[in-house]
Coordinates of C-alpha atoms in Angstrom, one line a residue:
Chain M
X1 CA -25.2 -7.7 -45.1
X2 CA -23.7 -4.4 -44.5
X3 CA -26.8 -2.9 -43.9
X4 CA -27.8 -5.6 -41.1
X5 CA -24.0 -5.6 -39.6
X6 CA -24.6 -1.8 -38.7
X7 CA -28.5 -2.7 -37.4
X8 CA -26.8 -5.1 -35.0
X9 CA -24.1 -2.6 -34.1
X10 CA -26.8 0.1 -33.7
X11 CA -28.6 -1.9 -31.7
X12 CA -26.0 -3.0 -29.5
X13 CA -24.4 0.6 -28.7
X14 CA -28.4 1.7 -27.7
X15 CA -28.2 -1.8 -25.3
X16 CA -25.0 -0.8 -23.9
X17 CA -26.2 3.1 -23.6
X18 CA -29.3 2.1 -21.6
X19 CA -27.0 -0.5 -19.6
X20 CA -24.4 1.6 -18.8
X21 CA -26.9 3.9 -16.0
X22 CA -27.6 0.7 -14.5
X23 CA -23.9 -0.2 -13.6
X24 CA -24.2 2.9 -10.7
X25 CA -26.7 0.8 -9.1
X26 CA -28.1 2.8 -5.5
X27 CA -25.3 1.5 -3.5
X28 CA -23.1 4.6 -5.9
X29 CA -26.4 6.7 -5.9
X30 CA -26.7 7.0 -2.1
X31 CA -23.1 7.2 -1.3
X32 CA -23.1 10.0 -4.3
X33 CA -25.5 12.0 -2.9
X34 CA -24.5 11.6 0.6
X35 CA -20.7 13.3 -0.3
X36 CA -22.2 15.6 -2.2
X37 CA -24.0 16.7 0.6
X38 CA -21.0 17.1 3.3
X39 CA -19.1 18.8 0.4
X40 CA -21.5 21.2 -0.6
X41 CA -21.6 21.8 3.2
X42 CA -17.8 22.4 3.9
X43 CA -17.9 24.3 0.7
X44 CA -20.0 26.8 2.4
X45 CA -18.7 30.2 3.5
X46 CA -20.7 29.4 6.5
X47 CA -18.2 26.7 7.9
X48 CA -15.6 29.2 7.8
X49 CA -17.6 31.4 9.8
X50 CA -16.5 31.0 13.6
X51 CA -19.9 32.4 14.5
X52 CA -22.0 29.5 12.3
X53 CA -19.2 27.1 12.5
X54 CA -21.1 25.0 15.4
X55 CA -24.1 24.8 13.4
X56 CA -22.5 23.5 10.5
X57 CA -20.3 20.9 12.5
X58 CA -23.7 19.5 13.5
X59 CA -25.4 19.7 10.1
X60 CA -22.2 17.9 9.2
X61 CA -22.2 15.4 12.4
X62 CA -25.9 14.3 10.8
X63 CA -24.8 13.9 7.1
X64 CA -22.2 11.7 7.9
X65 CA -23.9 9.8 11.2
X66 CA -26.7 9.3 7.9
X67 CA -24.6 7.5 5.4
X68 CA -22.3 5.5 8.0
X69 CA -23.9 2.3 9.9
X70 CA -21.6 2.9 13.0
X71 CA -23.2 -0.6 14.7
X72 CA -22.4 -2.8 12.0
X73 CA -18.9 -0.9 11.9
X74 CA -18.0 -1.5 15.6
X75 CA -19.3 -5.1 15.0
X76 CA -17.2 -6.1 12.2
X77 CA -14.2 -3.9 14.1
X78 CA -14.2 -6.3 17.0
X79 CA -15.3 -10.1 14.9
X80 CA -16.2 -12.9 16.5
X81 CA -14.9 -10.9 20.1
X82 CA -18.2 -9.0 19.2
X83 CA -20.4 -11.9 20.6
X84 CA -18.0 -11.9 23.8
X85 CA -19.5 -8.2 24.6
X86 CA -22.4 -7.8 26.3
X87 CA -25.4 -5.7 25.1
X88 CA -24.7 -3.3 27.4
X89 CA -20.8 -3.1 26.6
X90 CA -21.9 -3.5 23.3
X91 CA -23.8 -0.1 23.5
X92 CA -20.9 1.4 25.1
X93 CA -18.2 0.0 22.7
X94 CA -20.3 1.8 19.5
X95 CA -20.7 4.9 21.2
X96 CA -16.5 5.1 22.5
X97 CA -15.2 3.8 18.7
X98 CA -17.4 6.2 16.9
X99 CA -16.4 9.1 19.3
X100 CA -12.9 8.1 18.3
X101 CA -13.1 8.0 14.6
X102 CA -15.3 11.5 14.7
X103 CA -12.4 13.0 16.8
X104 CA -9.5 12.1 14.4
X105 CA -11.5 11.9 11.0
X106 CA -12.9 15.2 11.7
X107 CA -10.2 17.3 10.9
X108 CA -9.7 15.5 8.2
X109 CA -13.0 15.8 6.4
X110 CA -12.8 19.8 8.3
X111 CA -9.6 20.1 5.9
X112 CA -11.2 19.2 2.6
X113 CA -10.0 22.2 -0.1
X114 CA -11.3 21.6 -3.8
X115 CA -10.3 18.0 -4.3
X116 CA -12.8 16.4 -6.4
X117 CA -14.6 12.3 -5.8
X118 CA -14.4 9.9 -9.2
X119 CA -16.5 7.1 -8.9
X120 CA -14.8 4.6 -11.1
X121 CA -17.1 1.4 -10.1
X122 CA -19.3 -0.7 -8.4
X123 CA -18.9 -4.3 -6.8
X124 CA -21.6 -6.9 -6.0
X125 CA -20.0 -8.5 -2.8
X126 CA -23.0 -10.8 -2.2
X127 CA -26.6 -10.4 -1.3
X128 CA -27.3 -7.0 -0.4
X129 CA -23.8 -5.8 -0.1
X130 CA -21.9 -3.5 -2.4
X131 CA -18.4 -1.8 -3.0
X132 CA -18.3 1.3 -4.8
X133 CA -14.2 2.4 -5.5
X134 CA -13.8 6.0 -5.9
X135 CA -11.0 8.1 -6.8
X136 CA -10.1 11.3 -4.5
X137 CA -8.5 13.6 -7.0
X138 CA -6.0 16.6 -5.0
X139 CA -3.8 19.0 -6.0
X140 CA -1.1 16.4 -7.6
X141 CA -2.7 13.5 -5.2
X142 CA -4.7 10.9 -6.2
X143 CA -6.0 9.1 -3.2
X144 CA -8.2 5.7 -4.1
X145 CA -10.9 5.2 -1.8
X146 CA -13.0 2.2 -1.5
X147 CA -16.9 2.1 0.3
X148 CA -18.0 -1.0 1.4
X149 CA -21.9 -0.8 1.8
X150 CA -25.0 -2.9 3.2
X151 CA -28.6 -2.9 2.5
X152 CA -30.6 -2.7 5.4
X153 CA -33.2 -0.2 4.8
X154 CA -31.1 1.7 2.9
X155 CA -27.9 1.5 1.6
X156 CA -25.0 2.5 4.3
X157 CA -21.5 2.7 4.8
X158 CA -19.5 -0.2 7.0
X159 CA -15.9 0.1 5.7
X160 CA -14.0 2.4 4.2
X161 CA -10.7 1.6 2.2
X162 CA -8.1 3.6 1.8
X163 CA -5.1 2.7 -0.3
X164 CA -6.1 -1.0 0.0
X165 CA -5.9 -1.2 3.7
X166 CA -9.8 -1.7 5.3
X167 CA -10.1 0.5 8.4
X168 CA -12.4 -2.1 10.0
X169 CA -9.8 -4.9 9.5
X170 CA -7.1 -2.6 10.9
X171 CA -9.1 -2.1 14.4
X172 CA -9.5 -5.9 13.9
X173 CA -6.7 -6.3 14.3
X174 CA -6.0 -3.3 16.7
X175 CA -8.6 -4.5 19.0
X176 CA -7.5 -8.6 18.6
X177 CA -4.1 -7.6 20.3
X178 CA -5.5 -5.5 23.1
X179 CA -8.5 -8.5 24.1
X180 CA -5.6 -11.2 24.2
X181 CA -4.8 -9.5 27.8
X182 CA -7.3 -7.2 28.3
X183 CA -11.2 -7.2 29.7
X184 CA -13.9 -5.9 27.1
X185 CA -14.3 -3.0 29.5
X186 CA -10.9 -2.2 29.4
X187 CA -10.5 -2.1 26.1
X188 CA -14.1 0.3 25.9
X189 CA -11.8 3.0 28.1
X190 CA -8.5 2.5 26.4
X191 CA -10.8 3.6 23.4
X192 CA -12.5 6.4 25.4
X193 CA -9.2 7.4 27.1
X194 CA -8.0 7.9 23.3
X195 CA -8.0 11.8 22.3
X196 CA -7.6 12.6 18.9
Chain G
X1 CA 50.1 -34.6 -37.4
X2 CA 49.9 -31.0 -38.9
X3 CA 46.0 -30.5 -38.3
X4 CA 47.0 -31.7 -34.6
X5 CA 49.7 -28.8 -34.0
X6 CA 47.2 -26.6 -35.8
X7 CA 44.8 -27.5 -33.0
X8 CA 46.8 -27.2 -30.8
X9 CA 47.6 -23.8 -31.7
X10 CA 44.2 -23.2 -31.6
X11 CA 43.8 -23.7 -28.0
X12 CA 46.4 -22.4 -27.0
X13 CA 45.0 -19.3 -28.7
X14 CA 41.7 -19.8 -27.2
X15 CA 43.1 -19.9 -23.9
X16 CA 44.8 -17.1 -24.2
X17 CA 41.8 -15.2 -25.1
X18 CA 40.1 -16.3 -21.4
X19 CA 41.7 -13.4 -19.0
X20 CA 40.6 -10.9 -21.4
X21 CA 36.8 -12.1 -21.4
X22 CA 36.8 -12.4 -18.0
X23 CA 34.9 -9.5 -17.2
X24 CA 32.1 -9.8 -19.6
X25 CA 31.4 -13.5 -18.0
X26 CA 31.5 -12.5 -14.7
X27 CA 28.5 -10.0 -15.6
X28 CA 26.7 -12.8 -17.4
X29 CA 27.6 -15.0 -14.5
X30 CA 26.0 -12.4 -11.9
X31 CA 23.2 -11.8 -14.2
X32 CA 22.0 -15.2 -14.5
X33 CA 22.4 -15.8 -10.4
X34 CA 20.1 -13.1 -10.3
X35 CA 17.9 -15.2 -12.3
X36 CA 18.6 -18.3 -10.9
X37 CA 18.1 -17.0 -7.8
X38 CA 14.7 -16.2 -8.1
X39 CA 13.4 -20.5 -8.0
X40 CA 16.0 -20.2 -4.6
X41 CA 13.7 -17.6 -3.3
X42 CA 11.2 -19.4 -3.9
X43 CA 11.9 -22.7 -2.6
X44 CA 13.1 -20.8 0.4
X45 CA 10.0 -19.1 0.7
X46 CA 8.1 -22.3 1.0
X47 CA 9.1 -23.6 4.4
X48 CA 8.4 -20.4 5.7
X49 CA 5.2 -20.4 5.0
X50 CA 4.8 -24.1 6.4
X51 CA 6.3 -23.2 9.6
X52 CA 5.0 -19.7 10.2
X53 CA 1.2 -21.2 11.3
X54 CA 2.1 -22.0 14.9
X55 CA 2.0 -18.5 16.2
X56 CA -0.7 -17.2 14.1
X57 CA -3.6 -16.0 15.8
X58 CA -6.3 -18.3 13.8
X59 CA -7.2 -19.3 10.6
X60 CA -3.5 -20.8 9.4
X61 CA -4.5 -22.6 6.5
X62 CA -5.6 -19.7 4.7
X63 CA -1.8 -18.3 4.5
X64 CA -0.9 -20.1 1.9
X65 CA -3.4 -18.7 -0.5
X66 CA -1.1 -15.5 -0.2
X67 CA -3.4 -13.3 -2.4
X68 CA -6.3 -13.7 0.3
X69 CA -9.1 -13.1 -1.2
X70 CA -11.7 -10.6 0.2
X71 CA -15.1 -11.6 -1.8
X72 CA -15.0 -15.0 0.4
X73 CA -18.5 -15.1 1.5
X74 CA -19.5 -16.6 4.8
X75 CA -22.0 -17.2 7.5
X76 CA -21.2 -15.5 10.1
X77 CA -21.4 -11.9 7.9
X78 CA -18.1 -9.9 8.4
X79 CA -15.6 -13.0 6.8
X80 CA -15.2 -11.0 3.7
X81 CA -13.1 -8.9 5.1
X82 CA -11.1 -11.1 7.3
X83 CA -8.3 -12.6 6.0
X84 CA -5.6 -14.4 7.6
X85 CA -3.6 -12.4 10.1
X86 CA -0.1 -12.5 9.4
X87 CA 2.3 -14.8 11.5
X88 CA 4.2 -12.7 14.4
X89 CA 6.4 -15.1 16.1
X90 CA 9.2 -12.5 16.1
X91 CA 7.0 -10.2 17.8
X92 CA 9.3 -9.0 21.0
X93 CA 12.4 -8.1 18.4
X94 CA 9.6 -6.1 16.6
X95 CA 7.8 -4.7 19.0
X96 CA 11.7 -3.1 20.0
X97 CA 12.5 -2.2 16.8
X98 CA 9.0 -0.4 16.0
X99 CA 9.9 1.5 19.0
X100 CA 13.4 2.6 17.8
X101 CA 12.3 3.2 14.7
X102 CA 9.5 5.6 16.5
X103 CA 11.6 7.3 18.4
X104 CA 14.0 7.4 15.2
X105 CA 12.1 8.8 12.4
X106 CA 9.0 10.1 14.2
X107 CA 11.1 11.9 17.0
X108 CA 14.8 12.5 16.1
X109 CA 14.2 13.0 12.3
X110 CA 10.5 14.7 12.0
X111 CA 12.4 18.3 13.0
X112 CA 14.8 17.7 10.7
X113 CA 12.5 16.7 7.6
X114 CA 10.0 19.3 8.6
X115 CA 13.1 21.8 8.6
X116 CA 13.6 20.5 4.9
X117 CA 10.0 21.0 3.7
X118 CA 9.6 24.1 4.2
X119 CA 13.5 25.3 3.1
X120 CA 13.5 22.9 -0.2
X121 CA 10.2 23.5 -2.3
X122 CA 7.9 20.7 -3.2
X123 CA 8.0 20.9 -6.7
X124 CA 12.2 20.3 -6.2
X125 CA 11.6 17.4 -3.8
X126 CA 9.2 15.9 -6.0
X127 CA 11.4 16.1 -8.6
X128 CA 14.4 14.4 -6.8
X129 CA 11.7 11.6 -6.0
X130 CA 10.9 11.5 -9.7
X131 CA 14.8 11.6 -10.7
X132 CA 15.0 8.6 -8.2
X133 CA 12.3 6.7 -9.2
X134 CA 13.0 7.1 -13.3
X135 CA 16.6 5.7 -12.1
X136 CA 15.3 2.9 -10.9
X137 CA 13.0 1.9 -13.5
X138 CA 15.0 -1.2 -14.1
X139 CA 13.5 -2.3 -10.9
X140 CA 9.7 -1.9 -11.7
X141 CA 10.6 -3.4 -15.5
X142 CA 12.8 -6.5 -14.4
X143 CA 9.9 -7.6 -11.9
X144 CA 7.0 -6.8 -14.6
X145 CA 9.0 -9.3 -17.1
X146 CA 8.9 -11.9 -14.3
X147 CA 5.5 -11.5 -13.8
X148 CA 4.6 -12.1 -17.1
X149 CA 3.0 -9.0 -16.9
X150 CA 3.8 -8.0 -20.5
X151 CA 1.3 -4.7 -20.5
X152 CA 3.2 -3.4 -17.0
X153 CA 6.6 -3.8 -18.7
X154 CA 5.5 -1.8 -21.9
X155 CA 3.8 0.7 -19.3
X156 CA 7.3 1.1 -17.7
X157 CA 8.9 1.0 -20.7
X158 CA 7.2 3.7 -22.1
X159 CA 7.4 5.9 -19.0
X160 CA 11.3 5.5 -18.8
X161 CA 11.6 6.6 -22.2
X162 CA 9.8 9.5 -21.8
X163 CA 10.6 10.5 -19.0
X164 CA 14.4 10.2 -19.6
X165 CA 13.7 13.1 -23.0
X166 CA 10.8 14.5 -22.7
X167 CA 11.0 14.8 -18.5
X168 CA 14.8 15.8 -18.5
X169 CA 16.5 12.6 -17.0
X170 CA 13.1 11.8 -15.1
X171 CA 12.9 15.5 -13.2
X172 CA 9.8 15.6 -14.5
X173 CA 7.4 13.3 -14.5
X174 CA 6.0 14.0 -18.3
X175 CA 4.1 10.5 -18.7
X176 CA 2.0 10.5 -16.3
X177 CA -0.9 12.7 -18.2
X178 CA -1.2 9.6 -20.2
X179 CA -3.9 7.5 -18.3
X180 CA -2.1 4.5 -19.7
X181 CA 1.1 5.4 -18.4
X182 CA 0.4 5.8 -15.0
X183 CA 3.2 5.6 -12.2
X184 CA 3.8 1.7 -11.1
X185 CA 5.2 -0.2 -8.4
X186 CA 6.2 -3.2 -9.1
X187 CA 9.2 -4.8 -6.7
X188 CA 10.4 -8.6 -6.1
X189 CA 8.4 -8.9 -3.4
X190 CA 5.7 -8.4 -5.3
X191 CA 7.0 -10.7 -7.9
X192 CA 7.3 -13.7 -5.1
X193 CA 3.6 -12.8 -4.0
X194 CA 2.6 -13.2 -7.6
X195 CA 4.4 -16.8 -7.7
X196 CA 2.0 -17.8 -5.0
X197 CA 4.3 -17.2 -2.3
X198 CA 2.5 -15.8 1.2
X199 CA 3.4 -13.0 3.6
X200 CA 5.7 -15.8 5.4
X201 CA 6.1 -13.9 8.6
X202 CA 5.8 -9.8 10.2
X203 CA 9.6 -8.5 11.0
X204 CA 10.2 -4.9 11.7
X205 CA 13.9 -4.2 10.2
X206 CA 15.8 -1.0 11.8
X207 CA 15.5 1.6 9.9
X208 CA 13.8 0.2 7.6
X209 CA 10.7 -0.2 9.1
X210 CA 8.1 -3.0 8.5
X211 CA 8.3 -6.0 6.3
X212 CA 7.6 -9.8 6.3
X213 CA 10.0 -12.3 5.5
X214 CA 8.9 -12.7 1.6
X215 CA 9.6 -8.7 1.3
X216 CA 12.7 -9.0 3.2
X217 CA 14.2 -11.6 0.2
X218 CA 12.0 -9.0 -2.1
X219 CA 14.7 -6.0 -1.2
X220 CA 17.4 -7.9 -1.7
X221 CA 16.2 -8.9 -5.5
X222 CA 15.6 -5.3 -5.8
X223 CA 18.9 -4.2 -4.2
X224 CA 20.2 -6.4 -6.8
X225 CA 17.4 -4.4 -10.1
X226 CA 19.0 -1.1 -8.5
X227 CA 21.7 0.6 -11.4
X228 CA 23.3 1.8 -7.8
X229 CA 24.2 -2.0 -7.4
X230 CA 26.0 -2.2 -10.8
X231 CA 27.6 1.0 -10.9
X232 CA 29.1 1.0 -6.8
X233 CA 29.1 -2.2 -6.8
X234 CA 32.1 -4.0 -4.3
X235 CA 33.6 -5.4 -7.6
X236 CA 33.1 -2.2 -9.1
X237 CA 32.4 -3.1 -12.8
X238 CA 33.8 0.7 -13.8
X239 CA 37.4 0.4 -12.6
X240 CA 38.4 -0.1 -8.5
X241 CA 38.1 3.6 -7.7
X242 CA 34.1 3.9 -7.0
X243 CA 33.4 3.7 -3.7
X244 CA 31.1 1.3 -2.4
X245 CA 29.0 3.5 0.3
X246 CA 28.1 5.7 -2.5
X247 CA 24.9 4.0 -3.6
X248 CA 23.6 3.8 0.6
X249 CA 23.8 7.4 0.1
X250 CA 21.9 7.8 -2.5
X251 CA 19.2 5.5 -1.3
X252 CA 20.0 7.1 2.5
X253 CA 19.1 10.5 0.4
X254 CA 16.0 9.1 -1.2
X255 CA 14.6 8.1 2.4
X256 CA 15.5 11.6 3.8
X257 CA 13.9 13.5 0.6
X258 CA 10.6 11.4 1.3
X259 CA 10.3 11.7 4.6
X260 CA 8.0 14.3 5.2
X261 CA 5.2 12.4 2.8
X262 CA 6.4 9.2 5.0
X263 CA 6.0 10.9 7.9
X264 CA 2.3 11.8 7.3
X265 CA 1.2 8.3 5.7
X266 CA 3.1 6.9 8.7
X267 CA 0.8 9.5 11.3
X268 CA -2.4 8.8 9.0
X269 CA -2.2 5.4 10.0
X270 CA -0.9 5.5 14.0
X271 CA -2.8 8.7 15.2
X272 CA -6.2 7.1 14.8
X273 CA -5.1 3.9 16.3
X274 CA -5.7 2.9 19.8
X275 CA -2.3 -0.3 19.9
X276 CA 0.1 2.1 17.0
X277 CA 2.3 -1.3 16.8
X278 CA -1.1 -3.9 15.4
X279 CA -2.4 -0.7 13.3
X280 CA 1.5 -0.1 11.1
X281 CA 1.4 -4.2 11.2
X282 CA -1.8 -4.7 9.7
X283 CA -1.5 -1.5 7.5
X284 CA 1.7 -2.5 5.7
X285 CA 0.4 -6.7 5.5
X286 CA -2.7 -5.0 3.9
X287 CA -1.2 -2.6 1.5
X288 CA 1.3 -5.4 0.1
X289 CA -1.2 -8.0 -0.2
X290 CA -3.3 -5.4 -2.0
X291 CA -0.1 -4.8 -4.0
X292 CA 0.3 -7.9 -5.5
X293 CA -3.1 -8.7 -6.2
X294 CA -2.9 -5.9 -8.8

């Protein structure tokens, strides 16, 4: 009895060892690798360097452009208005609301020190989409920080949550209010008028 | 005929006794209008709620779900992380206000708090916050109880406690290496959001910022938690002498010592934004609903 009781216990613990890599599914893999990469690259002497700086911005510029799916980002930014748009102000909207979010994210990311990323877990939110919630551990700061990712030929980023609030439903919002009074196009230059 | 005079007696006796009780009931008597209050709140939250859909952008059924959901999966591909915007029928008195309030805190006062981080030290004004915030703890514990969120109330509990020793009167905040007594929250707002009650409306207070009409009764329930309340209270529970003001200063002190942290949440979230009014809006309807699905 005892000796069975134990089997089973044995058994299960070398189940739940063999489980537990599949919980980080490749939605936590990609997004893993992917800030590994921009923080190895900030880490880099190099960035401080005013000489290689521009080089490393770009090498940066690519990471991220890599692992975020800016179109499916501006499209869930602007809802259901997104079908108002036209392909064309479509293809200008994307290119204006990433330019915004690279001008005041930048120096952000740019300010990164030693803080290290926890990933604590991963959420099935339907068929090929995942959230992965991670933890951004700072000098006395704890910052929780929530991915939202979809599959289309590879996994990449579409919202990013920060404390709770979803970035994309905030220029939802953002973007709701200005369209109740305002042309698509106007609201494309407000967004391009926008400096940092 | 003698049991009747002793009875008499008696009452007379017991009567007598009344003035000097008087006191100790009208604590009980507070105490359990705080309580009683909390099914008032409620009922008053309800019509609210009813009411609110007429100015609401779209979607005004799904208010009263309160807690919306973000796992709803739908057709159209981004519904999951749409819920229902918040109600903004007051939105001329808050669109003023959230411009005072700019010009307040972000113009008048940003000199002032950046003056006072760099004079007083962090590790001082995080201590104050933790003083504050250990003072307080009747707040976070009352509204875990009425929850039914046993686990929170231990958690807060147990922090208090050790923080109060081991964290000299809370200066320190001692607990928190424990993973299991990490820092909470907990407010009546929270505590009406957890009762099922929604958002009810967006109002910008002055001074004290954003908050929607279920958070508005929320700070007065917590006004109520608050030791300050008790101890400077108007009918002054430790003789006539204490004057009432005294716990706004306190609280007035609290604001000022966290301002510079406020101050940067508060640019995190209207630097990036293209309409700074929708973006605090939407920021602080998130981060409460987030609050009391947790």
């Amino acid at each position: 009895m005892l000796r069975s009781l134990s089997r089973l216990f044995a058994s299960l613990a070398l189940v739940t060892a063999l489980a537990a890599p599949a919980l980080a599914g490749a939605p936590t893999e990609t997004l893993s690798v992917s800030i590994d990469k921009i923080i190895a690259l900030l880490a880099d002497p190099a960035y401080k360097n005013p000489d290689t700086r521009p080089a490393m911005r770009a090498k940066l510029l690519t990471s991220i452009d890599a692992v975020f799916d800016m179109k499916e980002l501006s499209r869930r930014a602007l809802g259901a208005q997104w079908n108002n748009f036209s392909p064309e102000q479509q293809q200008r909207f994307v290119t204006a609301f990433g330019q915004l979010l690279q001008n005041t994210y930048l120096d952000k990311i740019e300010s990164y020190t030693d803080e290290k990323v926890q990933y604590l877990k991963e959420q099935d939110l339907g068929p090929g989409k995942a959230e992965v919630d991670t933890k951004v551990v700072g000098k006395g700061k704890e910052i929780p920080i929530s991915y939202r990712l979809s599959d289309r030929n590879g996994w990449k980023v579409y919202d990013v949550v920060i404390e709770g609030v979803s970035l994309v439903q905030n220029y939802r919002t953002q973007f709701g209010q200005i369209l109740v009074n305002e042309s698509p196009d106007a609201l494309i230059a407000k967004i391009a008028a926008k400096k940092s | 005929m003698g049991q009747a005079a002793g009875n008499a007696t008696e009452r007379i006796a017991g009567e007598q006794h009344m003035p000097i009780s008087m006191p100790r009931n009208i604590l009980l008597v507070l105490l359990a209008a705080t309580l009683a209050a909390a099914p008032v709140c409620q009922a008053a939250g309800t019509p609210i709620n009813q009411e609110s859909p007429k100015p609401a952008v779209s979607a005004p059924a799904a208010l009263e779900t309160g807690t919306a959901s973000q796992a709803k999966a739908d057709d159209d591909g981004y519904a999951e992380t749409a819920p229902a915007p918040v109600a903004d029928p007051l939105y001329r008195w808050n669109k003023f206000w959230f411009g005072f309030n700019h010009l307040f805190f972000s113009g008048f006062m940003r000199p002032l708090a950046k003056g006072y981080a760099i004079v007083v030290p962090r590790f001082v004004r995080t201590g104050l916050t933790n003083a504050y915030q250990n003072f307080i703890f009747p707040i976070r514990f009352v509204n875990a109880l009425l929850q039914l969120n046993f686990t929170k109330a231990q958690r807060e509990f147990g922090r208090f406690m050790i923080n109060s020793t081991i964290g000299v009167g809370g200066l320190m905040d001692v607990a928190k290496a424990d993973p299991n007594l990490q820092p909470g929250n907990e407010d009546f707002g929270q505590t009406l959001g957890s009762w099922g009650i929604g958002d009810g409306f967006y109002i910008v207070w002055p001074f004290l910022g954003p908050s929607s009409a279920r958070d508005t009764v929320g700070l007065a329930g917590d006004a109520v938690a608050n030791p300050l309340f008790w101890i400077f209270g108007p009918w002054a529970v430790y003789g006539d002498d204490n004057p009432w003001y005294l716990s706004y200063i306190v609280k007035a002190g609290d604001v000022f010592n966290n301002l510079p942290t406020t101050l940067e949440t508060y640019d995190s979230v209207t630097k990036p934004a293209v309409d700074p009014y929708s973006a605090i809006k939407d920021a602080y309807i998130q981060y409460r609903r987030n609050a009391v699905s947790q």
